[in-house]
XYZ file of C-alpha atoms in Angstrom:
161
model
C -18.780 -15.388 6.774
C -20.406 -11.981 6.661
C -18.928 -9.002 4.917
C -17.862 -6.297 7.385
C -19.674 -3.019 7.014
C -17.878 0.273 6.700
C -17.263 1.836 10.061
C -16.648 -1.515 11.785
C -12.921 -1.225 12.270
C -12.326 1.064 9.314
C -13.418 4.125 11.299
C -10.996 2.966 13.968
C -8.234 3.185 11.368
C -7.541 6.784 12.394
C -7.136 5.764 16.040
C -4.999 2.779 15.076
C -2.727 4.970 12.936
C -2.259 7.302 15.907
C -1.617 4.357 18.232
C 1.079 3.107 15.848
C 2.613 6.589 15.736
C 1.776 6.979 12.054
C 0.187 9.866 10.212
C -1.195 9.802 6.714
C 1.150 11.634 4.368
C 0.107 14.061 1.683
C -0.985 12.171 -1.421
C 1.996 11.554 -3.691
C 1.480 13.540 -6.903
C 1.334 11.412 -10.065
C 4.598 10.999 -11.975
C 2.786 10.751 -15.326
C -0.709 10.857 -16.861
C -2.865 9.177 -14.203
C -4.616 9.922 -10.913
C -3.593 8.526 -7.500
C -6.915 6.711 -7.041
C -10.239 6.325 -8.806
C -13.575 4.999 -7.609
C -15.746 2.787 -9.788
C -18.885 1.502 -8.113
C -17.995 0.137 -4.698
C -14.280 -0.141 -5.437
C -11.344 2.213 -5.180
C -8.392 1.404 -7.418
C -5.183 2.927 -6.103
C -2.416 3.528 -8.624
C 0.964 2.001 -7.888
C 2.455 3.812 -4.906
C 6.186 4.285 -4.522
C 7.733 4.677 -1.057
C 7.896 8.463 -1.369
C 8.538 10.460 1.807
C 8.288 14.240 1.524
C 8.555 13.977 -2.258
C 11.702 11.826 -2.242
C 12.605 8.162 -2.357
C 14.464 7.206 0.835
C 16.336 4.488 -1.092
C 16.893 3.328 -4.647
C 18.245 0.158 -6.150
C 17.563 -3.548 -6.324
C 16.443 -5.622 -3.379
C 19.029 -8.289 -2.736
C 21.849 -5.975 -3.884
C 21.799 -2.284 -2.884
C 18.695 -2.623 -0.689
C 18.279 -5.189 2.096
C 15.113 -7.226 2.588
C 14.533 -5.457 5.918
C 14.867 -2.016 4.340
C 12.614 -2.990 1.424
C 9.976 -4.326 3.841
C 9.900 -0.912 5.554
C 9.650 0.757 2.145
C 6.647 -1.450 1.288
C 5.041 -0.236 4.518
C 5.526 3.360 3.301
C 3.905 2.404 -0.018
C 0.897 1.061 1.898
C 0.666 4.246 3.959
C 0.742 6.255 0.724
C -2.055 4.043 -0.645
C -4.152 4.715 2.464
C -3.531 8.443 1.958
C -4.851 8.143 -1.611
C -7.981 6.329 -0.363
C -8.441 8.921 2.400
C -8.240 11.795 -0.094
C -10.810 10.204 -2.401
C -13.433 8.693 -0.072
C -12.092 8.570 3.503
C -10.757 5.575 5.416
C -14.050 5.198 7.280
C -15.707 3.972 4.076
C -13.365 0.998 3.627
C -15.243 -2.296 3.736
C -12.259 -4.449 2.736
C -8.818 -4.257 1.195
C -9.520 -6.722 -1.590
C -6.240 -7.055 -3.479
C -2.669 -5.883 -3.045
C -0.112 -6.170 -5.835
C 3.488 -5.628 -4.853
C 6.321 -5.129 -7.303
C 9.891 -5.579 -6.105
C 12.894 -4.410 -8.132
C 14.954 -7.555 -7.694
C 18.620 -8.363 -8.044
C 19.341 -11.488 -10.138
C 18.492 -14.585 -8.134
C 16.480 -12.720 -5.464
C 13.319 -14.664 -4.611
C 12.180 -13.007 -1.370
C 9.469 -10.813 -2.905
C 6.722 -12.167 -0.594
C 8.697 -11.179 2.512
C 9.168 -7.660 1.151
C 5.487 -7.167 0.306
C 4.600 -8.367 3.815
C 5.544 -4.837 4.879
C 2.451 -3.532 3.076
C 0.205 -6.455 3.997
C 1.094 -6.243 7.666
C 0.405 -2.503 7.752
C -3.067 -2.999 6.276
C -3.760 -5.682 8.886
C -2.463 -3.547 11.758
C -4.483 -0.498 10.720
C -7.707 -2.138 9.488
C -7.821 -5.475 11.322
C -9.772 -8.185 9.523
C -10.825 -5.637 6.873
C -7.151 -5.285 5.945
C -6.688 -8.984 5.086
C -6.513 -9.386 1.316
C -5.578 -11.424 -1.730
C -2.105 -10.570 -2.984
C 0.563 -10.860 -5.636
C 4.281 -10.264 -5.001
C 6.220 -9.959 -8.234
C 9.908 -9.474 -8.963
C 10.649 -6.936 -11.691
C 13.787 -5.627 -13.374
C 13.126 -1.903 -12.815
C 10.623 0.420 -11.193
C 10.016 4.147 -11.730
C 12.772 6.445 -10.398
C 14.815 3.405 -9.378
C 12.405 2.597 -6.518
C 12.962 -0.768 -4.824
C 9.241 -1.457 -4.329
C 5.815 -0.341 -5.578
C 2.382 -1.312 -4.235
C -1.072 -1.011 -5.809
C -4.343 -1.638 -4.023
C -7.999 -2.404 -4.716
C -10.351 -1.570 -1.847
C -14.077 -2.160 -1.496
C -15.886 0.847 -0.040
C -19.407 1.579 1.174
């Protein structure tokens, strides 16, 4: 299997976003002492992205209690869109060779074990926008709490040209 080169599909990401009716949001400002994304060599490491929309969380609480799986899946999609915005601001989507790794954190009610279904919201968005270059390795982890009471957080590692 050959590694895709930047521009093969990644440059089409802008067209695919438009086709899906999505626009990249403004990069979410850091909540503490870090930057939204940093490049090291051929990789961009995106800090954990919350599902912020216009500077606010659309929902708070635990998945499996106050937040439904369906709602949390949509929130994970917003996290992924915020991650793409961070990549765009640093290097541009057209330089993406591959989304390498996605880590999803789900604030989970006791006994909730559907974290993979929730993080599919992010994974599916990367696939829809970037095609084969959006397929990635992944972790989906249940946690007790997330910043600001967010139900989900997503971090990303992307290879870039």
